[in-house]
mmCIF file of C-alpha atoms in Angstrom:
data_model
loop_
_atom_site.group_PDB
_atom_site.id
_atom_site.type_symbol
_atom_site.label_atom_id
_atom_site.label_comp_id
_atom_site.label_asym_id
_atom_site.label_seq_id
_atom_site.Cartn_x
_atom_site.Cartn_y
_atom_site.Cartn_z
ATOM 1 C CA MET A 203 -86.225 2.132 -68.830
ATOM 2 C CA SER A 204 -84.346 5.415 -69.100
ATOM 3 C CA LYS A 205 -84.060 7.609 -72.196
ATOM 4 C CA THR A 206 -80.834 8.661 -73.912
ATOM 5 C CA LEU A 207 -80.684 11.710 -76.162
ATOM 6 C CA ILE A 208 -77.628 12.382 -78.317
ATOM 7 C CA LEU A 209 -77.416 15.813 -79.904
ATOM 8 C CA PHE A 210 -75.049 15.916 -82.883
ATOM 9 C CA ARG A 211 -74.187 19.175 -84.592
ATOM 10 C CA HIS A 212 -73.670 18.849 -88.323
ATOM 11 C CA ALA A 213 -70.061 18.561 -89.457
ATOM 12 C CA LYS A 214 -68.038 21.390 -91.024
ATOM 13 C CA SER A 215 -69.779 22.704 -94.112
ATOM 14 C CA GLY A 216 -68.693 24.678 -97.103
ATOM 15 C CA TRP A 217 -70.149 28.122 -97.597
ATOM 16 C CA ASP A 218 -71.178 27.686 -101.210
ATOM 17 C CA SER A 219 -74.210 25.859 -102.497
ATOM 18 C CA ASP A 220 -75.473 25.462 -106.040
ATOM 19 C CA THR A 221 -78.649 27.313 -105.081
ATOM 20 C CA GLY A 222 -77.045 29.925 -102.824
ATOM 21 C CA LEU A 223 -79.339 28.860 -99.977
ATOM 22 C CA ASP A 224 -78.079 28.124 -96.453
ATOM 23 C CA HIS A 225 -80.235 24.967 -96.395
ATOM 24 C CA ASP A 226 -78.308 23.531 -99.357
ATOM 25 C CA ARG A 227 -74.712 23.985 -98.144
ATOM 26 C CA PRO A 228 -72.679 20.751 -98.492
ATOM 27 C CA LEU A 229 -70.029 19.377 -96.154
ATOM 28 C CA ALA A 230 -66.410 20.415 -96.503
ATOM 29 C CA ASN A 231 -63.743 17.680 -96.773
ATOM 30 C CA ARG A 232 -62.901 18.187 -93.087
ATOM 31 C CA GLY A 233 -66.575 17.694 -92.249
ATOM 32 C CA ILE A 234 -66.780 14.457 -94.197
ATOM 33 C CA LYS A 235 -63.861 13.010 -92.221
ATOM 34 C CA ALA A 236 -65.244 14.219 -88.876
ATOM 35 C CA ALA A 237 -68.732 12.792 -89.499
ATOM 36 C CA LYS A 238 -67.312 9.342 -90.305
ATOM 37 C CA ALA A 239 -64.968 9.436 -87.307
ATOM 38 C CA MET A 240 -67.743 10.424 -84.890
ATOM 39 C CA GLY A 241 -69.928 7.606 -86.214
ATOM 40 C CA LYS A 242 -67.130 5.100 -85.710
ATOM 41 C CA LEU A 243 -66.497 6.419 -82.199
ATOM 42 C CA LEU A 244 -70.121 5.879 -81.127
ATOM 43 C CA THR A 245 -69.890 2.285 -82.264
ATOM 44 C CA GLU A 246 -66.536 1.785 -80.515
ATOM 45 C CA VAL A 247 -67.971 3.016 -77.190
ATOM 46 C CA GLY A 248 -71.216 1.065 -77.654
ATOM 47 C CA HIS A 249 -73.577 4.038 -77.942
ATOM 48 C CA PRO A 250 -75.074 4.079 -81.450
ATOM 49 C CA PRO A 251 -78.689 5.280 -81.341
ATOM 50 C CA GLU A 252 -81.777 3.204 -82.063
ATOM 51 C CA LEU A 253 -83.276 6.090 -84.028
ATOM 52 C CA ALA A 254 -81.486 9.052 -85.638
ATOM 53 C CA ILE A 255 -83.378 12.066 -86.971
ATOM 54 C CA SER A 256 -81.691 14.805 -88.963
ATOM 55 C CA SER A 257 -82.577 18.313 -89.968
ATOM 56 C CA THR A 258 -83.434 18.496 -93.659
ATOM 57 C CA ALA A 259 -80.404 20.735 -94.341
ATOM 58 C CA VAL A 260 -77.942 19.067 -96.725
ATOM 59 C CA ARG A 261 -75.035 19.415 -94.287
ATOM 60 C CA ALA A 262 -77.012 17.758 -91.464
ATOM 61 C CA ARG A 263 -78.418 14.935 -93.617
ATOM 62 C CA THR A 264 -74.975 14.184 -95.023
ATOM 63 C CA THR A 265 -73.433 14.250 -91.539
ATOM 64 C CA LEU A 266 -75.908 11.608 -90.386
ATOM 65 C CA GLU A 267 -75.474 9.466 -93.507
ATOM 66 C CA LEU A 268 -71.687 9.464 -93.112
ATOM 67 C CA ALA A 269 -71.826 8.781 -89.357
ATOM 68 C CA VAL A 270 -74.176 5.830 -89.899
ATOM 69 C CA LYS A 271 -71.882 4.454 -92.594
ATOM 70 C CA GLY A 272 -68.694 5.161 -90.584
ATOM 71 C CA GLY A 273 -70.072 3.419 -87.514
ATOM 72 C CA GLY A 274 -72.085 0.707 -89.242
ATOM 73 C CA TRP A 275 -75.121 1.629 -87.141
ATOM 74 C CA PRO A 276 -78.180 -0.574 -87.541
ATOM 75 C CA CYS A 277 -80.519 2.272 -86.576
ATOM 76 C CA ARG A 278 -83.517 3.702 -88.371
ATOM 77 C CA THR A 279 -82.880 7.174 -89.837
ATOM 78 C CA GLU A 280 -85.278 9.963 -90.699
ATOM 79 C CA THR A 281 -85.237 13.642 -91.616
ATOM 80 C CA ASP A 282 -87.544 16.286 -90.225
ATOM 81 C CA GLU A 283 -87.829 19.899 -91.335
ATOM 82 C CA ARG A 284 -88.690 20.986 -87.777
ATOM 83 C CA LEU A 285 -85.021 20.476 -86.786
ATOM 84 C CA TYR A 286 -83.872 23.131 -89.291
ATOM 85 C CA GLU A 287 -84.035 26.655 -87.821
ATOM 86 C CA SER A 288 -85.420 25.228 -84.587
ATOM 87 C CA ASN A 289 -85.184 26.695 -81.090
ATOM 88 C CA PRO A 290 -85.024 25.040 -77.649
ATOM 89 C CA PRO A 291 -88.776 25.188 -76.839
ATOM 90 C CA ALA A 292 -89.640 23.754 -80.269
ATOM 91 C CA ALA A 293 -86.948 21.075 -79.849
ATOM 92 C CA VAL A 294 -88.387 20.056 -76.451
ATOM 93 C CA LYS A 295 -91.824 19.759 -78.073
ATOM 94 C CA PHE A 296 -90.232 17.590 -80.792
ATOM 95 C CA ILE A 297 -88.539 15.390 -78.154
ATOM 96 C CA HIS A 298 -91.845 14.965 -76.299
ATOM 97 C CA ALA A 299 -93.323 13.399 -79.450
ATOM 98 C CA LEU A 300 -90.570 10.795 -79.922
ATOM 99 C CA PRO A 301 -91.713 7.148 -79.953
ATOM 100 C CA ARG A 302 -92.051 5.782 -76.430
ATOM 101 C CA ASP A 303 -90.655 2.367 -77.399
ATOM 102 C CA VAL A 304 -87.308 3.873 -78.494
ATOM 103 C CA SER A 305 -84.861 4.443 -75.640
ATOM 104 C CA SER A 306 -81.937 6.025 -77.528
ATOM 105 C CA VAL A 307 -82.399 8.849 -80.044
ATOM 106 C CA MET A 308 -79.931 11.036 -81.898
ATOM 107 C CA LEU A 309 -80.972 14.411 -83.273
ATOM 108 C CA VAL A 310 -78.695 15.994 -85.890
ATOM 109 C CA GLY A 311 -79.043 19.741 -86.092
ATOM 110 C CA HIS A 312 -77.632 23.193 -85.690
ATOM 111 C CA GLU A 313 -76.287 25.939 -83.501
ATOM 112 C CA PRO A 314 -77.134 27.846 -81.444
ATOM 113 C CA THR A 315 -80.074 25.541 -80.726
ATOM 114 C CA TRP A 316 -78.021 22.528 -79.561
ATOM 115 C CA SER A 317 -75.969 24.535 -77.033
ATOM 116 C CA GLU A 318 -79.064 26.260 -75.686
ATOM 117 C CA LEU A 319 -81.059 23.007 -75.595
ATOM 118 C CA THR A 320 -78.274 21.226 -73.717
ATOM 119 C CA SER A 321 -78.272 23.979 -71.101
ATOM 120 C CA LEU A 322 -82.066 23.894 -70.821
ATOM 121 C CA LEU A 323 -82.289 20.106 -70.453
ATOM 122 C CA THR A 324 -79.415 19.792 -67.969
ATOM 123 C CA GLY A 325 -80.319 22.694 -65.717
ATOM 124 C CA GLY A 326 -77.680 25.126 -66.902
ATOM 125 C CA VAL A 327 -74.657 23.155 -68.108
ATOM 126 C CA THR A 328 -72.885 25.403 -70.587
ATOM 127 C CA VAL A 329 -71.397 23.884 -73.721
ATOM 128 C CA ARG A 330 -70.472 25.348 -77.072
ATOM 129 C CA PHE A 331 -70.908 22.944 -79.967
ATOM 130 C CA PRO A 332 -68.182 23.124 -82.577
ATOM 131 C CA THR A 333 -69.105 21.412 -85.831
ATOM 132 C CA ALA A 334 -69.464 17.610 -85.513
ATOM 133 C CA ALA A 335 -69.598 17.699 -81.696
ATOM 134 C CA MET A 336 -71.917 15.349 -79.801
ATOM 135 C CA VAL A 337 -73.462 15.433 -76.364
ATOM 136 C CA ARG A 338 -75.227 12.607 -74.539
ATOM 137 C CA ILE A 339 -77.973 13.472 -72.074
ATOM 138 C CA ASP A 340 -79.738 10.764 -70.055
ATOM 139 C CA PHE A 341 -83.183 11.024 -68.502
ATOM 140 C CA ALA A 342 -84.883 8.857 -65.893
ATOM 141 C CA GLY A 343 -88.327 7.616 -66.822
ATOM 142 C CA GLU A 344 -90.041 5.668 -69.539
ATOM 143 C CA SER A 345 -91.584 8.427 -71.623
ATOM 144 C CA TRP A 346 -90.085 11.131 -73.819
ATOM 145 C CA SER A 347 -93.214 13.198 -73.182
ATOM 146 C CA ALA A 348 -92.359 13.419 -69.472
ATOM 147 C CA ILE A 349 -88.947 15.041 -70.044
ATOM 148 C CA GLN A 350 -88.702 18.424 -68.373
ATOM 149 C CA PRO A 351 -86.083 21.196 -68.455
ATOM 150 C CA GLY A 352 -83.329 20.542 -65.936
ATOM 151 C CA ALA A 353 -84.110 16.820 -65.662
ATOM 152 C CA GLY A 354 -81.286 15.583 -67.883
ATOM 153 C CA GLU A 355 -77.882 14.333 -66.819
ATOM 154 C CA LEU A 356 -74.971 15.290 -69.071
ATOM 155 C CA VAL A 357 -73.092 12.008 -69.546
ATOM 156 C CA TRP A 358 -70.489 13.189 -72.055
ATOM 157 C CA PHE A 359 -69.639 15.929 -74.517
ATOM 158 C CA ILE A 360 -67.189 15.100 -77.296
ATOM 159 C CA PRO A 361 -65.890 17.607 -79.827
ATOM 160 C CA PRO A 362 -64.307 16.028 -82.928
ATOM 161 C CA ARG A 363 -60.847 17.434 -82.176
ATOM 162 C CA PHE A 364 -60.465 14.585 -79.635
ATOM 163 C CA ILE A 365 -61.049 11.929 -82.321
ATOM 164 C CA THR A 366 -58.377 10.373 -84.519
ATOM 165 C CA ASP A 367 -59.502 7.659 -86.916
ATOM 166 C CA GLY A 368 -62.610 7.060 -84.814
ATOM 167 C CA ASN A 369 -60.672 6.651 -81.552
ATOM 168 C CA LEU A 370 -60.870 8.986 -78.587
ATOM 169 C CA GLN A 371 -57.566 10.770 -77.924
ATOM 170 C CA LEU A 372 -57.461 12.657 -74.622
#
């Protein structure tokens, strides 16, 4: 059984929060639409995750909630503070601890970590994650703990500008 990792950058956020803290910034209207559309797209192409874990930041949690609703995903969702202000080595450590019995996981987080992590896991593929972009990386093997830098295969990278009403427009 192989492992599939989907990295999803939070959707477009507003710059103001009630508390003034970065962690508490909400989604902008454009972000709300993009999150729903990306969720619908994953369902349309048959790739919703089995487990989705979000950063605790409001913009990331809301992105995941809207994507799940937009796509009707039956997956389990969680939040984890380690995905907020993470870095690639910490993210790899997090991935190594994912449940072995789950083959498809989505992590919802932030830049620049997702771009750097994608490069690390795929052996140097360079991507820049605009808000609400997703990347799918596949790994051979049965254990998340065995994943090593450079061992992943980039299957697709989709920025939201290619999505209209949940459909891919190339």
